[in-house]
């Protein structure tokens, strides 16, 4: 897979674009809002990340330029989807929104061999695949934030996903320098099913006044040897994403243990989404 179209120019979309371009893949970057302006801004964010890496001696000027040269902002998914080996949707965590993206992509007559994938954190791959005519060539490719740093990628199989497609994508993920794990579809997949309820419990502890945010995180770092506390991790992931995952788990399992903490919901309503808004459970300058 040498040409990939990424639909979505937020933190995850641009991070994945950087990963793919660094591995020699040609990336077509498409904004959910259309036009090239946001896609160009997404590419510029990658450039800022690479500039800092060059300044720190972690990247060469030449290699940074090569990466940037492989990222191509395009105005609409119609501009190149027929040449894409993989169409990867990285839109907001909303089932109907994502289905709409895939219906449009399918209507543009992509190549018969083009794979469709979503970077969803928890939504049903099987249900998303019903929006296309290629459920056997549809799967989840779930990168973790920040994509250039995190080593894991979950490959999530829907009910109809072809095993040969899973194998092909696993080889592709390894070629990016990442480690894939193969997951049979289940709410939250593997990592978020285990991780986000732990974060939710930490938010409950904060809401109930069990300890301060600082001490909750310190306790988990020093007492459980976690590299980052659960509340700081929630801020890094995005509180809106954490809430979406908890809502999916609660809806799919119908188990009250997955009920999102009211404080988490309150912060999302207030726009306190974590690092991307400079405020979550902690404040960021």
XYZ file of N, CA and C in Angstrom:
855
model
N 0.853 -1.191 0.000
C 0.000 0.000 0.000
C 0.885 1.236 0.000
N 0.933 1.877 -1.145
C 1.847 3.013 -1.303
C 1.127 4.343 -1.354
N -0.198 4.331 -1.542
C -0.964 5.576 -1.543
C -2.145 5.422 -0.586
N -2.251 6.353 0.351
C -3.311 6.300 1.349
C -4.017 7.649 1.402
N -5.341 7.610 1.427
C -6.120 8.829 1.635
C -6.585 8.849 3.084
N -6.281 9.929 3.802
C -6.704 10.106 5.185
C -7.777 11.177 5.223
N -8.937 10.803 5.752
C -10.057 11.743 5.856
C -10.119 12.232 7.299
N -9.680 13.468 7.513
C -9.645 14.041 8.854
C -8.313 14.705 9.102
N -8.344 15.963 9.526
C -7.101 16.730 9.667
C -6.896 17.220 11.103
N -7.486 16.515 12.061
C -7.259 16.847 13.459
C -5.946 16.259 13.954
N -5.812 16.172 15.263
C -4.572 15.668 15.862
C -4.235 14.273 15.367
N -5.232 13.380 15.357
C -4.968 12.000 14.936
C -4.706 11.910 13.445
N -5.505 12.599 12.638
C -5.324 12.521 11.193
C -3.948 12.983 10.757
N -3.502 14.118 11.309
C -2.191 14.632 10.915
C -1.069 13.786 11.505
N -1.278 13.258 12.703
C -0.263 12.386 13.294
C -0.066 11.122 12.479
N -1.175 10.529 12.032
C -1.087 9.326 11.199
C -0.447 9.661 9.864
N -0.798 10.818 9.304
C -0.183 11.244 8.037
C 1.332 11.321 8.175
N 1.798 11.847 9.300
C 3.243 11.936 9.532
C 3.878 10.551 9.588
N 3.226 9.628 10.290
C 3.749 8.261 10.416
C 3.867 7.607 9.045
N 2.814 7.715 8.249
C 2.819 7.069 6.937
C 3.854 7.698 6.013
N 3.896 9.031 5.989
C 4.845 9.711 5.107
C 6.285 9.402 5.498
N 6.542 9.278 6.792
C 7.895 8.949 7.252
C 8.324 7.563 6.800
N 7.327 6.692 6.534
C 7.634 5.335 6.077
C 7.647 5.226 4.553
N 7.537 6.363 3.873
C 7.620 6.362 2.420
C 6.292 6.275 1.701
N 5.185 6.382 2.427
C 3.855 6.294 1.822
C 3.415 7.669 1.342
N 2.814 7.729 0.163
C 2.232 8.970 -0.332
C 0.861 9.152 0.324
N 0.655 10.308 0.959
C -0.562 10.546 1.733
C -1.366 11.673 1.108
N -2.641 11.395 0.841
C -3.585 12.429 0.426
C -4.399 12.802 1.659
N -4.328 14.053 2.070
C -4.951 14.514 3.304
C -6.192 15.334 2.971
N -7.349 14.901 3.485
C -8.632 15.527 3.166
C -9.294 16.031 4.441
N -9.744 17.267 4.429
C -10.478 17.823 5.563
C -11.945 17.432 5.490
N -12.543 17.174 6.648
C -13.969 16.848 6.703
C -14.822 18.006 6.214
N -14.298 19.221 6.256
C -15.061 20.401 5.840
C -14.873 20.747 4.368
N -14.020 20.025 3.698
C -13.797 20.286 2.285
C -12.847 21.456 2.059
N -12.377 21.575 0.842
C -11.413 22.623 0.519
C -10.024 22.244 1.002
N -9.045 22.975 0.503
C -7.664 22.635 0.850
C -7.129 23.399 2.057
N -7.845 24.411 2.532
C -7.306 25.257 3.602
C -6.997 24.464 4.869
N -7.979 23.701 5.379
C -7.762 22.951 6.618
C -6.771 21.808 6.403
N -6.823 21.207 5.232
C -5.856 20.151 4.933
C -4.431 20.721 4.905
N -4.292 21.918 4.327
C -2.980 22.572 4.297
C -2.519 22.940 5.702
N -3.463 23.377 6.550
C -3.109 23.681 7.934
C -2.690 22.423 8.678
N -3.353 21.303 8.370
C -2.953 20.033 8.973
C -1.544 19.652 8.580
N -1.225 19.822 7.308
C 0.142 19.548 6.851
C 1.127 20.484 7.543
N 0.738 21.742 7.722
C 1.621 22.708 8.377
C 1.910 22.298 9.824
N 0.912 21.690 10.500
C 1.147 21.217 11.874
C 2.191 20.108 11.897
N 2.134 19.243 10.896
C 3.179 18.218 10.782
C 4.533 18.887 10.598
N 4.569 19.925 9.764
C 5.823 20.654 9.554
C 6.362 21.256 10.835
N 5.478 21.770 11.688
C 5.912 22.349 12.969
C 6.518 21.283 13.866
N 5.889 20.104 13.884
C 6.418 18.989 14.688
C 7.803 18.592 14.180
N 7.947 18.498 12.873
C 9.236 18.108 12.293
C 10.300 19.177 12.524
N 9.906 20.448 12.459
C 10.869 21.535 12.717
C 11.436 21.428 14.132
N 10.564 21.125 15.096
C 11.040 20.973 16.485
C 11.966 19.767 16.607
N 11.645 18.705 15.868
C 12.499 17.518 15.894
C 13.869 17.817 15.304
N 13.883 18.620 14.239
C 15.159 19.023 13.628
C 15.969 19.862 14.604
N 15.313 20.807 15.282
C 16.005 21.669 16.248
C 16.607 20.883 17.404
N 15.960 19.773 17.762
C 16.449 18.945 18.867
C 17.445 17.883 18.406
N 17.706 17.862 17.101
C 18.651 16.891 16.565
C 18.085 15.499 16.404
N 16.752 15.370 16.470
C 16.116 14.060 16.343
C 15.721 13.747 14.911
N 15.831 14.728 14.038
C 15.468 14.556 12.638
C 16.379 15.415 11.788
N 16.668 14.968 10.558
C 17.492 15.761 9.655
C 16.600 16.662 8.802
N 17.160 17.743 8.328
C 16.425 18.664 7.463
C 15.965 17.945 6.200
N 16.847 17.122 5.645
C 16.535 16.425 4.399
C 15.371 15.456 4.575
N 15.399 14.691 5.668
C 14.341 13.710 5.889
C 13.013 14.398 6.198
N 13.092 15.490 6.955
C 11.871 16.245 7.252
C 11.236 16.756 5.962
N 12.059 17.229 5.059
C 11.541 17.716 3.773
C 10.903 16.579 2.974
N 11.526 15.410 2.997
C 10.980 14.265 2.267
C 9.618 13.864 2.813
N 9.494 13.905 4.139
C 8.207 13.577 4.759
C 7.142 14.568 4.309
N 7.481 15.844 4.366
C 6.514 16.873 3.978
C 6.125 16.749 2.498
N 7.076 16.376 1.669
C 6.810 16.251 0.236
C 5.838 15.117 -0.073
N 5.700 14.159 0.851
C 4.800 13.018 0.623
C 3.382 13.274 1.134
N 3.136 14.408 1.767
C 1.799 14.744 2.267
C 1.161 15.751 1.311
N 0.026 15.375 0.745
C -0.601 16.179 -0.296
C -2.017 16.598 0.137
N -2.228 17.847 0.528
C -3.588 18.312 0.825
C -4.437 18.283 -0.437
N -5.629 17.730 -0.330
C -6.547 17.710 -1.469
C -7.883 18.306 -1.041
N -8.609 18.855 -1.993
C -9.824 19.604 -1.684
C -10.995 18.707 -1.316
N -11.036 17.520 -1.894
C -12.186 16.639 -1.694
C -11.734 15.198 -1.872
N -12.443 14.260 -1.251
C -12.038 12.859 -1.385
C -12.166 12.369 -2.830
N -12.963 13.051 -3.643
C -13.055 12.679 -5.062
C -11.729 12.877 -5.782
N -10.875 13.754 -5.220
C -9.592 14.057 -5.857
C -8.532 13.033 -5.468
N -8.687 11.824 -5.966
C -7.630 10.851 -5.745
C -8.039 9.552 -5.099
N -9.304 9.414 -4.658
C -9.672 8.174 -3.982
C -9.554 6.964 -4.912
N -9.706 7.186 -6.208
C -9.594 6.073 -7.157
C -8.177 5.527 -7.230
N -7.190 6.337 -6.799
C -5.802 5.866 -6.797
C -5.346 5.343 -5.431
N -6.218 5.434 -4.427
C -5.811 5.074 -3.065
C -5.843 3.562 -2.863
N -4.794 3.037 -2.260
C -4.794 1.631 -1.847
C -5.588 1.457 -0.553
N -5.643 2.537 0.235
C -6.349 2.504 1.516
C -7.028 3.841 1.737
N -8.312 3.806 2.118
C -9.043 4.996 2.541
C -9.240 4.868 4.044
N -8.612 5.774 4.809
C -8.659 5.713 6.272
C -9.422 6.909 6.807
N -10.566 6.660 7.420
C -11.395 7.713 8.011
C -10.945 7.990 9.438
N -10.703 9.273 9.734
C -10.270 9.696 11.068
C -11.141 10.888 11.485
N -12.457 10.697 11.387
C -13.404 11.759 11.727
C -13.836 11.616 13.185
N -14.740 12.501 13.608
C -15.220 12.484 14.991
C -15.892 11.162 15.319
N -15.888 10.817 16.598
C -16.380 9.514 17.061
C -17.910 9.512 17.121
N -18.515 9.446 15.929
C -19.964 9.485 15.799
C -20.371 8.506 14.710
N -21.200 7.532 15.059
C -21.536 6.453 14.128
C -22.158 6.967 12.835
N -23.171 7.810 12.936
C -23.857 8.263 11.729
C -22.968 9.150 10.867
N -22.159 9.980 11.510
C -21.221 10.812 10.758
C -20.257 9.931 9.965
N -19.704 8.917 10.627
C -18.746 8.037 9.962
C -19.411 7.252 8.832
N -20.624 6.776 9.057
C -21.329 6.069 7.984
C -21.505 6.972 6.767
N -21.835 8.234 7.013
C -21.990 9.172 5.913
C -20.707 9.348 5.116
N -19.580 9.380 5.817
C -18.282 9.495 5.146
C -18.054 8.305 4.224
N -18.340 7.098 4.730
C -18.090 5.906 3.923
C -19.089 5.763 2.770
N -20.331 6.209 2.973
C -21.284 6.186 1.861
C -20.797 7.088 0.728
N -20.313 8.280 1.103
C -19.808 9.187 0.083
C -18.584 8.600 -0.601
N -17.672 8.044 0.185
C -16.459 7.454 -0.396
C -16.818 6.340 -1.371
N -17.788 5.500 -0.993
C -18.211 4.396 -1.865
C -18.828 4.918 -3.153
N -19.572 6.030 -3.052
C -20.254 6.581 -4.226
C -19.293 7.152 -5.264
N -18.045 7.401 -4.853
C -17.065 8.011 -5.752
C -16.318 6.977 -6.586
N -16.769 5.723 -6.501
C -16.221 4.645 -7.323
C -14.716 4.451 -7.129
N -14.299 4.169 -5.869
C -12.881 3.870 -5.652
C -12.528 2.534 -6.295
N -11.250 2.239 -6.381
C -10.821 0.981 -6.976
C -11.389 -0.216 -6.229
N -11.633 -1.301 -6.951
C -12.196 -2.493 -6.327
C -11.291 -3.058 -5.238
N -9.997 -2.830 -5.362
C -9.050 -3.362 -4.379
C -8.800 -2.406 -3.217
N -9.376 -1.201 -3.269
C -9.154 -0.224 -2.206
C -9.740 -0.724 -0.886
N -8.932 -0.671 0.157
C -9.410 -1.042 1.485
C -10.034 0.173 2.154
N -11.089 -0.050 2.917
C -11.714 0.989 3.724
C -11.426 0.680 5.188
N -11.068 1.719 5.945
C -10.765 1.511 7.365
C -11.164 2.732 8.170
N -11.415 2.493 9.445
C -11.731 3.567 10.380
C -10.729 3.552 11.514
N -10.434 4.739 12.039
C -9.568 4.853 13.214
C -10.410 4.981 14.486
N -11.657 4.534 14.437
C -12.544 4.627 15.598
C -11.906 4.033 16.840
N -12.200 4.657 17.996
C -11.673 4.191 19.275
C -12.501 3.073 19.883
N -13.780 2.924 19.459
C -14.636 1.958 20.152
C -15.850 1.509 19.354
N -16.198 2.180 18.258
C -17.452 1.894 17.561
C -17.399 0.582 16.783
N -18.580 0.048 16.492
C -18.696 -1.238 15.815
C -18.190 -1.175 14.377
N -17.184 -1.988 14.104
C -16.641 -2.088 12.741
C -17.675 -2.748 11.832
N -18.373 -3.741 12.349
C -19.384 -4.446 11.570
C -20.486 -3.500 11.117
N -20.954 -2.636 12.015
C -22.015 -1.700 11.648
C -21.508 -0.660 10.655
N -20.318 -0.139 10.861
C -19.766 0.840 9.925
C -19.619 0.239 8.524
N -19.245 -1.033 8.464
C -19.028 -1.687 7.172
C -20.309 -1.782 6.356
N -21.469 -1.736 7.019
C -22.735 -1.839 6.285
C -23.003 -0.608 5.415
N -22.260 0.479 5.663
C -22.411 1.686 4.843
C -21.685 1.549 3.513
N -20.997 0.433 3.297
C -20.217 0.231 2.070
C -20.654 -1.045 1.363
N -20.113 -1.234 0.173
C -20.367 -2.461 -0.595
C -19.196 -3.432 -0.462
N -18.294 -3.150 0.477
C -17.090 -3.971 0.618
C -16.840 -4.337 2.085
N -17.808 -4.945 2.761
C -17.579 -5.302 4.176
C -16.424 -6.275 4.374
N -16.110 -7.060 3.331
C -14.978 -7.986 3.442
C -13.648 -7.241 3.392
N -13.654 -6.020 2.856
C -12.437 -5.217 2.736
C -12.491 -3.998 3.655
N -13.234 -4.142 4.740
C -13.422 -3.069 5.719
C -12.928 -3.556 7.073
N -12.198 -2.670 7.789
C -11.677 -3.046 9.105
C -11.332 -1.806 9.919
N -11.020 -2.004 11.164
C -10.539 -0.927 12.003
C -9.022 -0.913 12.021
N -8.444 0.268 11.871
C -6.993 0.455 12.027
C -6.852 1.566 13.057
N -6.699 1.175 14.312
C -6.783 2.122 15.422
C -5.396 2.493 15.933
N -4.937 3.678 15.539
C -3.703 4.248 16.064
C -4.000 4.910 17.414
N -2.952 5.103 18.197
C -3.096 5.743 19.496
C -2.380 7.092 19.491
N -2.867 7.993 20.329
C -2.376 9.368 20.373
C -1.239 9.507 21.396
N -0.124 10.150 21.001
C 0.218 10.707 19.679
C 0.725 9.624 18.732
N 0.174 9.587 17.552
C 0.469 8.519 16.603
C 1.954 8.371 16.273
N 2.733 9.478 16.122
C 4.148 9.291 15.812
C 4.950 8.651 16.942
N 4.421 8.687 18.168
C 5.153 8.184 19.335
C 4.692 6.795 19.753
N 3.392 6.568 19.762
C 2.846 5.318 20.297
C 3.114 4.162 19.346
N 3.566 3.042 19.904
C 4.014 1.919 19.082
C 2.929 0.949 18.666
N 1.755 1.010 19.302
C 0.717 0.014 19.055
C -0.315 0.490 18.043
N -0.806 -0.461 17.234
C -1.968 -0.232 16.373
C -2.876 -1.451 16.501
N -4.156 -1.205 16.836
C -5.134 -2.286 16.877
C -5.733 -2.488 15.493
N -5.667 -3.711 14.985
C -6.345 -4.084 13.744
C -7.611 -4.815 14.151
N -8.761 -4.215 13.853
C -10.032 -4.731 14.368
C -10.844 -5.345 13.232
N -11.195 -6.610 13.404
C -11.962 -7.337 12.398
C -13.461 -7.193 12.647
N -14.199 -6.851 11.595
C -15.649 -6.897 11.654
C -16.121 -8.312 11.354
N -17.417 -8.521 11.379
C -17.965 -9.860 11.162
C -17.624 -10.400 9.778
N -17.486 -9.513 8.786
C -17.269 -9.956 7.409
C -15.843 -9.707 6.912
N -14.965 -9.170 7.737
C -13.618 -8.827 7.273
C -12.852 -10.068 6.830
N -12.281 -10.007 5.638
C -11.501 -11.115 5.081
C -10.187 -11.258 5.848
N -9.834 -12.506 6.191
C -8.592 -12.750 6.925
C -7.370 -12.328 6.126
N -7.445 -12.446 4.790
C -6.309 -12.038 3.957
C -6.083 -10.535 4.056
N -7.168 -9.777 4.189
C -7.058 -8.330 4.355
C -6.394 -8.007 5.690
N -6.780 -8.737 6.736
C -6.168 -8.535 8.051
C -4.673 -8.786 7.977
N -4.286 -9.859 7.319
C -2.865 -10.169 7.191
C -2.111 -9.116 6.411
N -2.719 -8.626 5.332
C -2.084 -7.589 4.514
C -1.874 -6.316 5.324
N -2.889 -5.926 6.104
C -2.784 -4.704 6.897
C -1.761 -4.877 8.017
N -1.685 -6.070 8.601
C -0.691 -6.316 9.655
C 0.727 -6.115 9.122
N 0.983 -6.606 7.919
C 2.301 -6.413 7.295
C 2.547 -4.929 7.044
N 1.512 -4.224 6.590
C 1.631 -2.791 6.334
C 1.949 -2.032 7.612
N 1.263 -2.349 8.699
C 1.502 -1.665 9.978
C 2.934 -1.909 10.449
N 3.414 -3.120 10.291
C 4.805 -3.417 10.671
C 5.790 -2.619 9.818
N 5.438 -2.376 8.549
C 6.324 -1.599 7.675
C 6.413 -0.145 8.109
N 5.448 0.299 8.919
C 5.463 1.660 9.453
C 6.304 1.763 10.719
N 6.822 0.636 11.182
C 7.586 0.623 12.423
C 6.700 0.501 13.651
N 5.447 0.083 13.449
C 4.507 -0.090 14.551
C 4.275 -1.569 14.824
N 3.711 -1.857 15.994
C 3.391 -3.232 16.369
C 1.877 -3.424 16.344
N 1.368 -4.306 15.481
C -0.077 -4.523 15.422
C -0.526 -5.631 16.373
N -1.747 -5.503 16.875
C -2.429 -6.625 17.506
C -3.760 -6.789 16.776
N -4.193 -8.025 16.602
C -5.440 -8.319 15.901
C -6.541 -8.540 16.922
N -7.646 -7.826 16.734
C -8.731 -7.829 17.702
C -10.023 -8.236 17.011
N -10.750 -9.195 17.583
C -12.102 -9.478 17.132
C -13.009 -8.392 17.690
N -13.868 -7.855 16.827
C -14.679 -6.720 17.257
C -15.407 -6.980 18.575
N -15.273 -6.016 19.466
C -15.999 -5.971 20.730
C -15.995 -4.512 21.153
N -16.989 -4.061 21.917
C -17.030 -2.649 22.316
C -15.736 -2.207 23.000
N -15.140 -1.140 22.488
C -13.901 -0.634 23.066
C -12.660 -1.373 22.636
N -12.840 -2.460 21.845
C -11.721 -3.282 21.390
C -10.965 -3.838 22.602
N -9.645 -3.742 22.657
C -8.901 -4.259 23.807
C -8.451 -3.130 24.733
N -7.661 -2.207 24.185
C -6.996 -1.214 25.026
C -8.002 -0.298 25.705
N -8.912 0.290 24.930
C -9.852 1.240 25.526
C -10.881 0.574 26.426
N -11.193 -0.687 26.169
C -12.112 -1.403 27.056
C -11.524 -1.531 28.454
N -10.217 -1.678 28.532
C -9.541 -1.804 29.832
C -9.157 -0.438 30.385
N -8.654 0.425 29.510
C -8.059 1.689 29.945
C -9.074 2.748 30.332
N -10.079 2.981 29.478
C -10.982 4.115 29.707
C -11.850 3.924 30.951
N -12.334 2.711 31.267
C -13.030 2.560 32.551
C -12.147 2.880 33.760
N -10.845 2.610 33.662
C -9.931 2.992 34.737
C -9.870 4.515 34.861
N -9.795 5.193 33.719
C -9.810 6.658 33.728
C -11.116 7.158 34.335
N -12.223 6.558 33.925
C -13.536 6.956 34.438
C -13.597 6.805 35.961
N -13.005 5.733 36.483
C -12.987 5.514 37.938
C -12.138 6.570 38.634
N -11.056 6.991 37.980
C -10.227 8.062 38.545
C -11.016 9.367 38.611
N -11.860 9.621 37.590
C -12.691 10.829 37.591
C -13.722 10.755 38.712
N -14.288 9.565 38.935
C -15.206 9.397 40.071
C -14.501 9.706 41.392
N -13.258 9.218 41.541
C -12.509 9.475 42.769
C -12.288 10.970 42.972
N -12.041 11.681 41.872
C -11.868 13.129 41.949
C -13.190 13.805 42.311
N -14.258 13.408 41.653
C -15.567 14.012 41.904
C -15.999 13.797 43.359
N -15.712 12.632 43.912
C -16.137 12.291 45.262
C -15.209 12.852 46.336
N -14.141 13.553 45.919
C -13.229 14.161 46.873
C -12.316 13.175 47.577
N -12.117 12.008 46.961
C -11.234 11.005 47.556
C -9.805 11.533 47.633
N -9.385 12.241 46.609
C -8.045 12.840 46.579
C -8.036 13.901 45.492
N -6.997 14.738 45.503
C -6.854 15.752 44.465
C -6.420 15.089 43.161
N -6.573 15.819 42.058
C -6.133 15.299 40.762
C -4.651 14.968 40.786
N -3.882 15.845 41.415
C -2.435 15.617 41.486
C -2.116 14.338 42.257
N -2.815 14.115 43.371
C -2.506 12.939 44.195
C -3.058 11.656 43.589
N -4.172 11.738 42.879
C -4.670 10.550 42.175
C -3.645 10.085 41.153
N -3.137 11.036 40.380
C -2.146 10.673 39.368
C -0.828 10.222 39.990
N -0.415 10.900 41.049
C 0.818 10.502 41.731
C 0.686 9.097 42.299
N -0.488 8.789 42.834
C -0.709 7.464 43.392
C -0.586 6.375 42.349
N -1.134 6.597 41.156
C -1.080 5.579 40.117
C 0.307 5.480 39.480
N 1.015 6.599 39.432
C 2.375 6.552 38.876
C 3.336 5.832 39.819
N 3.282 6.182 41.096
C 4.235 5.607 42.041
C 3.747 4.301 42.660
N 2.414 4.135 42.746
C 1.874 2.928 43.356
C 1.621 1.805 42.375
N 1.373 2.132 41.108
C 1.112 1.108 40.088
C 2.144 1.141 38.967
N 3.127 2.033 39.102
C 4.220 2.146 38.126
C 3.732 2.533 36.732
N 2.645 3.311 36.681
C 2.175 3.822 35.403
C 3.049 5.008 34.985
N 3.391 5.121 33.709
C 4.249 6.227 33.276
C 3.561 7.587 33.328
N 2.221 7.570 33.301
C 1.453 8.810 33.354
C 0.186 8.523 34.142
N -0.267 9.502 34.922
C -1.473 9.316 35.711
C -2.718 9.253 34.847
N -3.799 8.645 35.345
C -5.012 8.485 34.528
C -5.680 9.792 34.134
N -5.607 10.809 34.994
C -6.252 12.080 34.655
C -5.437 12.854 33.626
N -4.123 12.828 33.765
C -3.269 13.452 32.742
C -3.391 12.703 31.423
N -3.552 11.394 31.495
C -3.730 10.605 30.273
C -5.052 10.952 29.608
N -6.095 11.139 30.404
C -7.385 11.557 29.848
C -7.250 12.887 29.123
N -6.505 13.818 29.719
C -6.269 15.105 29.073
C -5.526 14.936 27.751
N -4.607 13.991 27.707
C -3.844 13.748 26.485
C -4.729 13.115 25.412
N -5.533 12.139 25.792
C -6.429 11.470 24.847
C -7.494 12.445 24.342
N -8.009 13.263 25.248
C -9.140 14.147 24.960
C -10.338 13.670 25.756
N -10.887 14.534 26.618
C -11.991 14.113 27.467
C -13.231 13.776 26.645
N -13.385 14.412 25.492
C -14.510 14.079 24.622
C -14.393 12.660 24.075
N -13.163 12.247 23.763
C -12.948 10.882 23.282
C -13.213 9.881 24.408
N -12.720 10.188 25.608
C -12.955 9.304 26.755
C -14.446 9.148 27.017
N -15.175 10.243 26.965
C -16.620 10.188 27.185
C -17.300 9.353 26.111
N -16.901 9.537 24.864
C -17.490 8.778 23.767
C -17.269 7.277 23.952
N -16.067 6.903 24.368
C -15.777 5.484 24.591
C -16.640 4.935 25.725
N -16.756 5.677 26.834
C -17.577 5.221 27.953
C -19.039 5.094 27.540
N -19.526 6.030 26.748
C -20.912 5.961 26.287
C -21.129 4.730 25.413
N -20.158 4.416 24.566
C -20.253 3.220 23.727
C -20.273 1.962 24.581
N -19.372 1.878 25.566
C -19.333 0.702 26.448
C -20.640 0.557 27.225
N -21.149 1.675 27.741
C -22.391 1.643 28.516
C -23.567 1.216 27.641
N -23.624 1.759 26.429
C -24.724 1.443 25.518
C -24.646 -0.006 25.042
N -23.466 -0.470 24.694
C -23.313 -1.804 24.110
C -23.473 -2.917 25.151
N -22.907 -2.712 26.340
C -22.972 -3.759 27.365
C -24.202 -3.632 28.265
N -24.751 -2.406 28.387
C -25.891 -2.202 29.262
C -25.578 -2.459 30.724
N -24.322 -2.300 31.085
C -23.865 -2.589 32.449
C -23.594 -1.267 33.164
N -24.186 -1.045 34.358
C -23.998 0.239 35.046
C -22.560 0.550 35.424
N -21.689 -0.470 35.446
C -20.292 -0.182 35.789
C -19.610 0.676 34.726
N -20.218 0.763 33.542
C -19.649 1.575 32.473
C -20.308 2.953 32.369
N -21.089 3.330 33.359
C -21.749 4.636 33.320
C -20.708 5.750 33.367
N -20.723 6.689 32.400
C -19.741 7.779 32.434
C -19.908 8.629 33.685
N -18.797 9.019 34.273
C -18.836 9.859 35.455
C -19.469 11.214 35.104
N -20.396 11.709 35.922
C -21.003 13.013 35.637
C -19.988 14.141 35.517
N -18.892 14.069 36.265
C -17.875 15.120 36.171
C -17.200 15.104 34.794
N -16.989 13.926 34.247
C -16.420 13.823 32.904
C -17.364 14.466 31.891
N -18.630 14.165 31.999
C -19.621 14.752 31.097
C -19.678 16.278 31.257
N -19.596 16.740 32.502
C -19.643 18.178 32.795
C -18.472 18.904 32.149
N -17.277 18.337 32.257
C -16.097 18.976 31.675
C -16.205 19.044 30.153
N -16.722 17.992 29.539
C -16.866 17.992 28.084
C -17.865 19.063 27.669
N -18.968 19.179 28.411
C -19.954 20.210 28.103
C -19.380 21.617 28.241
N -18.436 21.768 29.165
C -17.806 23.071 29.378
C -16.729 23.374 28.347
N -16.379 22.371 27.529
C -15.310 22.565 26.549
C -13.933 22.349 27.118
N -13.864 21.777 28.342
C -12.569 21.460 28.959
C -12.174 20.062 28.480
N -11.525 19.988 27.329
C -11.281 18.706 26.672
C -9.878 18.167 26.880
N -9.051 18.898 27.634
C -7.691 18.429 27.876
C -6.655 19.283 27.182
N -5.587 18.661 26.778
C -4.464 19.407 26.211
C -4.859 20.199 24.968
N -5.768 19.655 24.153
C -6.099 20.339 22.893
C -6.862 21.632 23.116
N -7.446 21.830 24.318
C -8.111 23.092 24.642
C -7.408 23.824 25.780
N -6.227 23.329 26.167
C -5.389 23.932 27.208
C -5.964 23.772 28.621
N -7.106 23.069 28.731
C -7.674 22.841 30.047
C -8.472 21.543 30.064
N -8.217 20.737 31.064
C -8.981 19.526 31.312
C -8.994 19.333 32.812
N -8.469 18.221 33.281
C -8.308 18.039 34.714
C -7.114 18.846 35.224
N -6.255 19.240 34.299
C -5.137 20.125 34.605
C -5.170 21.286 33.612
N -4.462 22.349 33.924
C -4.389 23.524 33.053
C -3.038 23.532 32.365
N -3.040 23.797 31.056
C -1.817 23.758 30.240
C -1.568 25.132 29.634
N -0.362 25.617 29.767
C -0.005 26.914 29.200
C 0.212 26.783 27.700
